[in-house]
Amino acid sequence: MTRFAPLTLNAQPFEFDFDVAHTALIVIDMQRDFVEPGGFGASLGNDVNLLRAIIPTVRRVMDAWRAAGGLLIHTREGHAPDLSDCPPAKRLRGSPSLRIGDVGPMGRILIQGEPGHGIIPELAPLPGEPVIDKPGKGSFHATGLQELLASRGITHLIIMGVTTEVCVQTTMREANDRGYDCLLVEDGTESYFPEFKAATLAMIRAQGGIVGWTAPSAELLSALAPVAATPL
């Protein structure tokens, strides 16, 4: 097998065909503010252990993707220190114990450069891996992601991260509107609300894959195994 030969994996609603050379793996918002105790997610009353459970799976897929020579992109949600890119409708909703920009146990909540804004150490980007800082839920809004993907000839996306029904689903819908074929790794994404994750997976693959495909990580790892074993 050549290193960038077409690959097929078992997925829903039907097989997903891709080649590593034209596919990017995007890991969405695996940040301390969402995944660790004391961050923004916990301040909203959520159990962050639900999200932490996917860390080993995400790491296994990242390692296999790196071994296969694919483009790996990380995203972080956050805002400028002066909150100029954070609309009031986002900051002022509900009655959380901490709002975006407030000082929490890991610095100011969801502010670029603060400790809580950083990606968790277990999934830290390697030198040279792009990190997309985004002010919204979707990874395309007000970022350079589209330009990065176009410059690399990317046509397919494989997506993991949190949370399934918010930033992950928003990114997939943005990508679908831009013509990308997208696969969501089922056990590489999670929500604070398990029923929301289940509903999102069903919506994504409904009606012949109206937004994209879903598959368990085992199927992706199996498809990548011969590619990762091929010398550069």
Coordinates of C-alpha atoms in Angstrom, one line a residue:
M1 CA 0.0 0.0 0.0
T2 CA 1.3 3.5 -0.8
R3 CA 1.3 5.9 2.1
F4 CA -1.6 8.0 0.8
A5 CA -3.7 5.4 -0.9
P6 CA -7.5 5.8 -0.7
L7 CA -8.9 4.3 2.5
T8 CA -12.3 3.0 3.5
L9 CA -13.7 2.6 7.0
N10 CA -17.1 1.2 8.2
A11 CA -19.2 4.1 9.3
Q12 CA -22.8 5.3 9.5
P13 CA -24.9 5.8 7.4
F14 CA -22.5 4.1 5.0
E15 CA -18.7 3.6 4.3
F16 CA -16.5 6.7 4.5
D17 CA -13.8 7.0 1.8
F18 CA -10.8 9.2 2.3
D19 CA -7.1 9.5 1.9
V20 CA -4.7 10.9 4.5
A21 CA -3.1 13.4 2.1
H22 CA -6.4 15.3 1.6
T23 CA -7.8 14.8 5.1
A24 CA -7.3 16.8 8.3
L25 CA -7.9 15.5 11.8
I26 CA -9.4 18.4 13.9
V27 CA -9.4 18.1 17.7
I28 CA -11.9 20.6 19.0
D29 CA -11.5 22.5 22.3
M30 CA -9.9 20.0 24.6
Q31 CA -9.1 22.9 26.9
R32 CA -8.6 23.0 30.6
D33 CA -11.6 25.4 31.0
F34 CA -13.9 22.7 29.6
V35 CA -12.2 19.4 30.8
E36 CA -10.7 20.1 34.2
P37 CA -12.3 20.9 37.6
G38 CA -12.4 24.6 38.3
G39 CA -12.9 25.7 34.7
F40 CA -15.7 27.2 32.8
G41 CA -17.5 23.9 32.3
A42 CA -17.5 23.1 36.0
S43 CA -18.6 26.7 36.8
L44 CA -21.8 26.0 34.9
G45 CA -22.5 23.0 37.1
N46 CA -21.3 20.3 34.8
D47 CA -19.5 17.0 35.6
V48 CA -16.2 17.4 33.7
N49 CA -15.4 13.7 34.3
L50 CA -17.8 12.9 31.4
L51 CA -15.5 14.8 29.1
R52 CA -12.3 13.5 30.6
A53 CA -13.3 9.9 29.8
I54 CA -12.5 10.4 26.1
I55 CA -8.9 11.6 26.6
P56 CA -7.3 8.2 26.1
T57 CA -9.3 7.6 22.9
V58 CA -8.5 11.0 21.5
R59 CA -4.8 10.4 22.3
R60 CA -4.7 7.1 20.5
V61 CA -6.3 8.5 17.4
M62 CA -3.9 11.5 17.4
D63 CA -0.9 9.2 17.7
A64 CA -2.1 7.0 14.8
W65 CA -2.8 10.1 12.7
R66 CA 0.6 11.5 13.3
A67 CA 2.2 8.2 12.5
A68 CA 0.2 8.2 9.2
G69 CA 1.6 11.6 8.3
G70 CA -1.7 13.4 8.3
L71 CA -2.5 17.1 9.1
L72 CA -3.5 17.5 12.7
I73 CA -5.3 20.7 13.7
H74 CA -6.3 21.8 17.3
T75 CA -8.8 24.4 18.2
R76 CA -9.3 26.6 21.3
E77 CA -12.3 28.7 22.1
G78 CA -11.5 31.9 23.8
H79 CA -11.5 35.7 23.7
A80 CA -9.3 38.7 23.7
P81 CA -8.5 40.1 27.2
D82 CA -10.7 43.2 26.5
L83 CA -13.6 40.9 25.5
S84 CA -13.9 42.9 22.2
D85 CA -14.7 39.7 20.4
C86 CA -17.2 38.4 22.9
P87 CA -20.8 39.5 22.2
P88 CA -22.9 40.4 25.3
A89 CA -25.4 37.7 24.3
K90 CA -22.7 35.1 24.9
R91 CA -21.2 36.5 28.1
L92 CA -24.4 37.5 29.9
R93 CA -26.5 34.4 29.4
G94 CA -27.9 32.5 32.4
S95 CA -26.7 32.8 35.9
P96 CA -23.4 30.9 36.1
S97 CA -21.1 31.3 39.1
L98 CA -18.4 32.6 36.8
R99 CA -18.8 34.4 33.4
I100 CA -16.4 34.6 30.5
G101 CA -13.7 37.0 31.5
D102 CA -14.1 36.5 35.3
V103 CA -11.2 35.3 37.4
G104 CA -11.4 31.6 38.2
P105 CA -9.1 29.0 39.6
M106 CA -7.2 28.8 36.3
G107 CA -7.1 32.5 35.5
R108 CA -9.7 34.5 33.6
I109 CA -12.3 32.2 32.1
L110 CA -11.9 31.6 28.4
I111 CA -9.4 34.4 27.9
Q112 CA -6.5 33.8 25.5
G113 CA -3.2 33.3 27.2
E114 CA -4.8 32.3 30.6
P115 CA -4.0 28.8 32.0
G116 CA -7.5 27.6 31.6
H117 CA -7.5 28.5 27.9
G118 CA -4.8 26.1 27.2
I119 CA -5.1 22.6 25.8
I120 CA -4.8 19.9 28.4
P121 CA -1.3 18.5 28.7
E122 CA -2.3 15.0 27.7
L123 CA -3.3 16.2 24.3
A124 CA -0.8 19.0 23.8
P125 CA 0.0 20.0 20.2
L126 CA 3.4 19.1 18.9
P127 CA 5.6 21.8 17.3
G128 CA 4.3 22.7 13.9
E129 CA 0.8 21.5 14.4
P130 CA -1.7 24.4 13.7
V131 CA -3.8 25.7 16.6
I132 CA -6.9 27.7 15.6
D133 CA -8.1 30.2 18.1
K134 CA -11.8 30.8 17.7
P135 CA -14.1 33.3 19.4
G136 CA -17.2 31.3 18.7
K137 CA -18.6 27.8 18.7
G138 CA -17.7 27.0 15.1
S139 CA -14.1 26.6 14.0
F140 CA -14.6 28.5 10.7
H141 CA -16.2 31.7 12.1
A142 CA -13.6 34.6 12.4
T143 CA -10.6 32.2 12.0
G144 CA -8.2 31.3 9.3
L145 CA -9.2 27.6 9.2
Q146 CA -10.7 27.8 5.7
E147 CA -7.6 29.3 4.2
L148 CA -5.4 26.7 6.0
L149 CA -7.4 23.8 4.6
A150 CA -7.5 25.2 1.1
S151 CA -3.7 25.8 1.2
R152 CA -3.2 22.1 2.0
G153 CA -5.7 20.7 -0.5
I154 CA -7.9 19.3 2.2
T155 CA -11.3 17.9 1.1
H156 CA -12.2 15.6 4.1
L157 CA -12.3 16.2 7.9
I158 CA -12.2 13.8 10.8
I159 CA -13.4 15.4 13.9
M160 CA -13.1 14.8 17.7
G161 CA -13.4 16.9 20.8
V162 CA -16.0 18.7 22.9
T163 CA -18.8 19.3 23.3
T164 CA -20.6 17.2 20.8
E165 CA -23.7 19.2 20.4
V166 CA -22.1 22.7 20.6
C167 CA -18.7 23.3 19.1
V168 CA -18.3 20.0 17.4
Q169 CA -21.6 19.9 15.7
T170 CA -21.4 23.6 14.8
T171 CA -18.0 23.0 13.2
M172 CA -19.4 20.0 11.2
R173 CA -22.3 22.0 9.9
E174 CA -20.0 24.9 8.9
A175 CA -17.7 22.4 7.1
N176 CA -20.6 20.7 5.4
D177 CA -21.8 24.0 4.0
R178 CA -18.3 24.6 2.7
G179 CA -18.3 21.3 0.8
Y180 CA -16.1 19.1 3.2
D181 CA -16.9 15.5 3.8
C182 CA -16.8 15.1 7.6
L183 CA -16.6 12.1 9.9
L184 CA -17.2 12.4 13.6
V185 CA -15.4 9.8 15.8
E186 CA -18.1 8.6 18.1
D187 CA -16.0 7.7 21.2
G188 CA -13.7 10.7 20.6
T189 CA -16.4 13.3 21.4
E190 CA -18.5 13.9 24.4
S191 CA -21.1 16.1 26.1
Y192 CA -21.9 17.1 29.6
F193 CA -25.4 15.7 28.7
P194 CA -25.2 12.1 27.3
E195 CA -28.6 12.4 25.7
F196 CA -27.4 15.5 23.7
K197 CA -24.5 13.5 22.4
A198 CA -26.8 10.6 21.3
A199 CA -29.2 13.1 19.6
T200 CA -26.3 14.8 17.8
L201 CA -24.9 11.6 16.4
A202 CA -28.4 10.7 15.1
M203 CA -28.9 14.1 13.5
I204 CA -25.5 14.1 11.8
R205 CA -26.0 10.8 10.0
A206 CA -29.7 11.1 9.4
Q207 CA -31.2 11.1 5.9
G208 CA -28.1 9.6 4.2
G209 CA -25.6 11.6 6.1
I210 CA -27.2 15.1 6.0
V211 CA -24.2 16.6 7.9
G212 CA -21.7 13.7 7.7
W213 CA -20.7 10.3 8.9
T214 CA -20.0 8.8 12.4
A215 CA -17.8 5.8 13.3
P216 CA -16.1 4.4 16.4
S217 CA -12.4 5.0 16.8
A218 CA -11.6 1.3 16.3
E219 CA -12.7 1.5 12.7
L220 CA -10.5 4.6 12.0
L221 CA -7.5 3.0 13.8
S222 CA -8.0 -0.2 11.8
A223 CA -8.1 1.8 8.5
L224 CA -5.0 3.7 9.5
A225 CA -2.9 0.8 10.7
P226 CA -1.3 -0.2 7.3
V227 CA -0.7 3.4 6.4
A228 CA 1.0 4.2 9.7
A229 CA 3.2 1.2 9.2
T230 CA 4.4 2.4 5.8
P231 CA 7.8 4.2 5.9
L232 CA 7.9 7.8 4.8

